[in-house]
mmCIF file of C-alpha atoms in Angstrom:
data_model
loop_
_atom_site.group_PDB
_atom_site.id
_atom_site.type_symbol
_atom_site.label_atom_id
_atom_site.label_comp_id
_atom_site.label_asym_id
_atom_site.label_seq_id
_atom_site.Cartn_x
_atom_site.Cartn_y
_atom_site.Cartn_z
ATOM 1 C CA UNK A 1269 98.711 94.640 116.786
ATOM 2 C CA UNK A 1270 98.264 92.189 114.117
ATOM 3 C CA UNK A 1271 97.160 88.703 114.241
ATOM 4 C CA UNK A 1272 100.229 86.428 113.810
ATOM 5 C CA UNK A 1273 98.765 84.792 110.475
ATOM 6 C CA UNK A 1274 98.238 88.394 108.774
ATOM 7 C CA UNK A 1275 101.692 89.281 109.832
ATOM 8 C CA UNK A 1276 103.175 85.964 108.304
ATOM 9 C CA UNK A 1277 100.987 86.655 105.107
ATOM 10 C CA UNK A 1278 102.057 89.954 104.631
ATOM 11 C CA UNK A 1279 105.559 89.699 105.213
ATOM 12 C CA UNK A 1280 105.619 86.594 102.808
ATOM 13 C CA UNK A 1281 104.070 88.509 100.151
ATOM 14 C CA UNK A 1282 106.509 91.297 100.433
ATOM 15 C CA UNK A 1283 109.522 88.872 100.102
ATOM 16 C CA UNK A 1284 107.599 87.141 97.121
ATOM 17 C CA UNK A 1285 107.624 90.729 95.449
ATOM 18 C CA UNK A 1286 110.978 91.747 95.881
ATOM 19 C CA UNK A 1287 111.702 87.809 94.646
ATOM 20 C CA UNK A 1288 109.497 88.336 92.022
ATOM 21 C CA UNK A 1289 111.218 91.685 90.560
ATOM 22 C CA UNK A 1290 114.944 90.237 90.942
ATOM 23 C CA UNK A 1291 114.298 87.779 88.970
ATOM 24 C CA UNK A 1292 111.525 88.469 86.151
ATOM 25 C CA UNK A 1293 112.294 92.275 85.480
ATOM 26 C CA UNK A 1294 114.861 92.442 82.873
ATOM 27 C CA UNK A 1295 116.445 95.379 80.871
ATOM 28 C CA UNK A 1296 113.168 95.607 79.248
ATOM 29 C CA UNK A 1297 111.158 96.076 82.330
ATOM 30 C CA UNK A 1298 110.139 100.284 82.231
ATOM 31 C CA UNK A 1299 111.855 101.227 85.633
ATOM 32 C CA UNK A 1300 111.303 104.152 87.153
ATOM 33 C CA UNK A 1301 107.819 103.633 86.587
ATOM 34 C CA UNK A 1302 104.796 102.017 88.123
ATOM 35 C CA UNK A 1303 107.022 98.597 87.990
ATOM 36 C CA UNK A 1304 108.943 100.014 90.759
ATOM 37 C CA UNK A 1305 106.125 99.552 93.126
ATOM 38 C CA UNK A 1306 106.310 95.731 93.270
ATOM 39 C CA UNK A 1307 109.850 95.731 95.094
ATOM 40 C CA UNK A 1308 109.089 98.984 97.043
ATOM 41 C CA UNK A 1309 105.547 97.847 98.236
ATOM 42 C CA UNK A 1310 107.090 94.340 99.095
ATOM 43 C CA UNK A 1311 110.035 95.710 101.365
ATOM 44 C CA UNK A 1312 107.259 98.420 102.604
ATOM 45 C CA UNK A 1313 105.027 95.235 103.847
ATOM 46 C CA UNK A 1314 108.622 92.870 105.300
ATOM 47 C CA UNK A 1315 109.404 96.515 107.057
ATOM 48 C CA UNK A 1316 106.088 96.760 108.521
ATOM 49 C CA UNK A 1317 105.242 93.125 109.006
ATOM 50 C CA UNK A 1318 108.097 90.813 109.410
ATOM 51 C CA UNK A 1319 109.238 90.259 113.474
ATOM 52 C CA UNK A 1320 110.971 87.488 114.944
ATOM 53 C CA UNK A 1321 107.816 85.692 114.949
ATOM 54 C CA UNK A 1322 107.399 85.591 111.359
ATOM 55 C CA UNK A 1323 109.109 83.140 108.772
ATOM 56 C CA UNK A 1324 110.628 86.125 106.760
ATOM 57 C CA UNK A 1325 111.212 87.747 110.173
ATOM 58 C CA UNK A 1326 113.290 84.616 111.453
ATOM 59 C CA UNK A 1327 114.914 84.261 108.041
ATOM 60 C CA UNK A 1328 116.487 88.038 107.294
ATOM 61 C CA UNK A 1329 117.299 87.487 111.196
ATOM 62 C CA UNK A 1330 120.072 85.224 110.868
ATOM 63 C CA UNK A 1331 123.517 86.646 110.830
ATOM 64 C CA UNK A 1332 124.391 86.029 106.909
ATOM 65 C CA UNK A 1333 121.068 88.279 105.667
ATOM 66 C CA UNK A 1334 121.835 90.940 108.920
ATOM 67 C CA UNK A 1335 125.593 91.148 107.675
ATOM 68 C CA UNK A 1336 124.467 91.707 104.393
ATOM 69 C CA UNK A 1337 122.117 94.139 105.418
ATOM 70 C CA UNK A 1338 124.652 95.880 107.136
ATOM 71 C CA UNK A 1339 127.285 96.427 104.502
ATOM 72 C CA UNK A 1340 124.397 96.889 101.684
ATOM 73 C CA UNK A 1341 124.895 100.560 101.649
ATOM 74 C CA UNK A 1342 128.997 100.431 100.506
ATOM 75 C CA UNK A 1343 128.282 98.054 98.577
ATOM 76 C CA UNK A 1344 125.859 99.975 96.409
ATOM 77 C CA UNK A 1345 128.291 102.445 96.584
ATOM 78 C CA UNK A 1346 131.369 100.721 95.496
ATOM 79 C CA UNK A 1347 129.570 98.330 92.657
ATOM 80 C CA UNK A 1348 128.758 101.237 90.271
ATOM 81 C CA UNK A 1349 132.576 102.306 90.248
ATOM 82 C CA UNK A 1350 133.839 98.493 89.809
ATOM 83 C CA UNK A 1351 131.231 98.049 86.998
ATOM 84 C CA UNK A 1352 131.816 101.034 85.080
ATOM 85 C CA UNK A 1353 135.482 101.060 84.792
ATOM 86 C CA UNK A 1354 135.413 97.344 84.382
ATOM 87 C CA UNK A 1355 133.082 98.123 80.936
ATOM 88 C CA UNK A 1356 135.571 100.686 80.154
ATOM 89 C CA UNK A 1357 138.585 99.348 80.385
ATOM 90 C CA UNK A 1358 137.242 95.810 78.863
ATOM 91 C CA UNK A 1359 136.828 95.739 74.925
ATOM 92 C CA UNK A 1360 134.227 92.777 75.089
ATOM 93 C CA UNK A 1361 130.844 92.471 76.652
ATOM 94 C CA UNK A 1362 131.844 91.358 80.381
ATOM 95 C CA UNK A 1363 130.322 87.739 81.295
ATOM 96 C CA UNK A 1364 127.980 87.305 84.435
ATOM 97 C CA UNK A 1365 131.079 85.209 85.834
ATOM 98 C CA UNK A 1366 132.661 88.497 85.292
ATOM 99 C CA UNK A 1367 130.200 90.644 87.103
ATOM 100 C CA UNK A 1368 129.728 88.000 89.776
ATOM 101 C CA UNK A 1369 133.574 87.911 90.607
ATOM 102 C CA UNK A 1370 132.854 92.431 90.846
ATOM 103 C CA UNK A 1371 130.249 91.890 92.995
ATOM 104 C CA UNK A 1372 132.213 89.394 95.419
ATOM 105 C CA UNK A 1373 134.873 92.213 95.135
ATOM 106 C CA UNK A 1374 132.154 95.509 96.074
ATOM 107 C CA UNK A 1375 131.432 93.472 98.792
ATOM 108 C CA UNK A 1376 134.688 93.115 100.102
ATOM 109 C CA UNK A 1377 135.268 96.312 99.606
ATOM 110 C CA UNK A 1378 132.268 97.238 101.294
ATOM 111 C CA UNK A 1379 132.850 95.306 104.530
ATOM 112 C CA UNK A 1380 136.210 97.081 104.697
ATOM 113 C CA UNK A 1381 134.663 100.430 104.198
ATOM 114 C CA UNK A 1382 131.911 99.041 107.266
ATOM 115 C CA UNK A 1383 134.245 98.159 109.586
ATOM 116 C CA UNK A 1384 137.163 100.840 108.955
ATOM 117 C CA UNK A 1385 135.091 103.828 108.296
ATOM 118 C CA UNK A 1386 131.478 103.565 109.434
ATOM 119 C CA UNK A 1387 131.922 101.431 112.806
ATOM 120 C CA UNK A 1388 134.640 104.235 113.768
ATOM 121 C CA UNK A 1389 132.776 106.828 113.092
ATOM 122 C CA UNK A 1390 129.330 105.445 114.914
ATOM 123 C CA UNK A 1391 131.724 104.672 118.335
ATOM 124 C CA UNK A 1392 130.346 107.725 120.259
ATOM 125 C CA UNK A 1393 133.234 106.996 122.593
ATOM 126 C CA UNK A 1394 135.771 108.144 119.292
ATOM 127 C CA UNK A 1395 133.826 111.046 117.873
ATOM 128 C CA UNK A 1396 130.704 112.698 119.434
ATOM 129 C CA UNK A 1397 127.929 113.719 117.502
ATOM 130 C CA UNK A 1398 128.883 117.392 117.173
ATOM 131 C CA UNK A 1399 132.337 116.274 115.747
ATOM 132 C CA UNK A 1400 130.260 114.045 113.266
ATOM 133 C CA UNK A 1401 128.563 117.079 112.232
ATOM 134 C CA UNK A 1402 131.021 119.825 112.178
ATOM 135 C CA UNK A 1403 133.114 117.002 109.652
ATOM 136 C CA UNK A 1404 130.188 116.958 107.621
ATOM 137 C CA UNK A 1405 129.967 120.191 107.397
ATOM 138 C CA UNK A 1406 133.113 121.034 106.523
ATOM 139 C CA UNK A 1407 133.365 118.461 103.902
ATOM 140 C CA UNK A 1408 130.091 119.394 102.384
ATOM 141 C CA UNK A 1409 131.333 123.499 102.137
ATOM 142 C CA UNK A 1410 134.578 121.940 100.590
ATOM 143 C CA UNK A 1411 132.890 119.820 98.000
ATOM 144 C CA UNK A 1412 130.435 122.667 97.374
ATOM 145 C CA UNK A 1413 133.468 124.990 96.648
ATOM 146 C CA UNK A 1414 134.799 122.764 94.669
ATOM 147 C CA UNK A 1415 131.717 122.844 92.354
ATOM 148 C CA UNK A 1416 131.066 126.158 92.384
ATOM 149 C CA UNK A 1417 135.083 126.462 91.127
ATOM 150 C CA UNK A 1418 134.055 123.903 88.289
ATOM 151 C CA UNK A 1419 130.948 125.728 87.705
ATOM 152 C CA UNK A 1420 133.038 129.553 87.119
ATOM 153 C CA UNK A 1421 135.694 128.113 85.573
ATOM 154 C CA UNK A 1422 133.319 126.151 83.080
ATOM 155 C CA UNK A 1423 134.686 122.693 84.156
ATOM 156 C CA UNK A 1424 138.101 123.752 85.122
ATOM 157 C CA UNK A 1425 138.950 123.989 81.005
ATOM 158 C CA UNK A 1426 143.045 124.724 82.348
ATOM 159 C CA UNK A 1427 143.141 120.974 82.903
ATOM 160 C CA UNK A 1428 143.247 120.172 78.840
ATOM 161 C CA UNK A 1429 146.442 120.903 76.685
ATOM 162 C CA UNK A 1430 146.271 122.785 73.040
ATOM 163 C CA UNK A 1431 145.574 119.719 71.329
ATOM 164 C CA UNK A 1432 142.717 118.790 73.727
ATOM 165 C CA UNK A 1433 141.331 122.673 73.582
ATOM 166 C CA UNK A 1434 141.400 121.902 69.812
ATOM 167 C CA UNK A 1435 139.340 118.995 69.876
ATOM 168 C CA UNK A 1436 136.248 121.014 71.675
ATOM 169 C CA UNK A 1437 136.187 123.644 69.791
ATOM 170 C CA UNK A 1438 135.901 121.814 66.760
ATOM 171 C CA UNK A 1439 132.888 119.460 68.523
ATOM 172 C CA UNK A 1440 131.582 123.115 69.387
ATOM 173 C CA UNK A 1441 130.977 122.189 73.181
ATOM 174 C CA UNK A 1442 128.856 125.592 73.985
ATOM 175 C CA UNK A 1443 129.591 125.359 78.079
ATOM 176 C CA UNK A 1444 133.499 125.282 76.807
ATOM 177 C CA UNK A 1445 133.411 128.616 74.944
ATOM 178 C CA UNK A 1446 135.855 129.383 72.230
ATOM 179 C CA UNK A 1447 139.625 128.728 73.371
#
């Protein structure tokens, strides 16, 4: 095991470099690329470092950064939706206050989506691990279907009207085929 003060030095360094990309890489900033190392390395280092001993350790310990932590995942998930149909639907550029008041929203969301659908479904006492599974399962051969239905029927190309079938073949879409 690691002396204490290498711990505390690594674990500090890998919160300076995931501080260090939020807030000096911009839209200019070539990610994926080597760039991408600096946050990766630097939650590689708190992952393998940081312990309840540690500064960083005590810190990402305390029940705001652990809820956070916990909900992350949905809230990746439900940001891109909320972003992109708030850019579509908007005809101006969206301000930050705009994007923050999203982002309070995905996380909202996201807690929901913690506590209704993934606490549930992690209480062994409500579904064993074999039910888990065999849902998965299902749902994945259903979703695959699906695709493979999309795929034959060259993006389901029944769902557009005359007008719409029209359109494509005049833009010449070559997965579309002549109507």
């Amino acid at each position: 095991r690691c002396r204490h003060w290498v711990r505390q030095a690594a674990a500090t360094a890998g919160l300076g470099m995931i501080a260090w990309a939020v807030f000096a890489f911009d839209a200019s900033t070539p990610v994926p690329g080597l760039y991408a190392l600096l946050p990766t390395v630097g939650a590689a280092l708190i992952i393998a470092f940081a312990d309840p001993s540690t500064l960083v350790g005590k810190c990402l310990g305390k029940p705001l950064p652990v809820g956070l932590g916990l909900i992350s995942y949905s809230a990746y998930l439900w940001h891109q939706p909320l972003f992109a149909f708030a850019r579509i639907r908007s005809p101006n550029e969206l301000s930050a206050l705009f994007y923050l008041f999203l982002s309070l929203v995905a996380l909202g969301l996201a807690y929901l989506s913690w506590k209704l659908v993934e606490m549930p479904f992690r209480d062994r006492k409500r579904f064993s691990r074999a039910t888990v599974f065999r849902v998965a399962a299902i749902a994945s051969t259903l979703i695959f279907a699906i695709g493979v239905a999309f795929d034959q029927t060259h993006g389901a190309k029944f769902r557009y009207n005359a007008e719409q079938k029209e359109v494509l073949s005049l833009l010449k879409y070559p997965q579309l085929g002549k109507y």
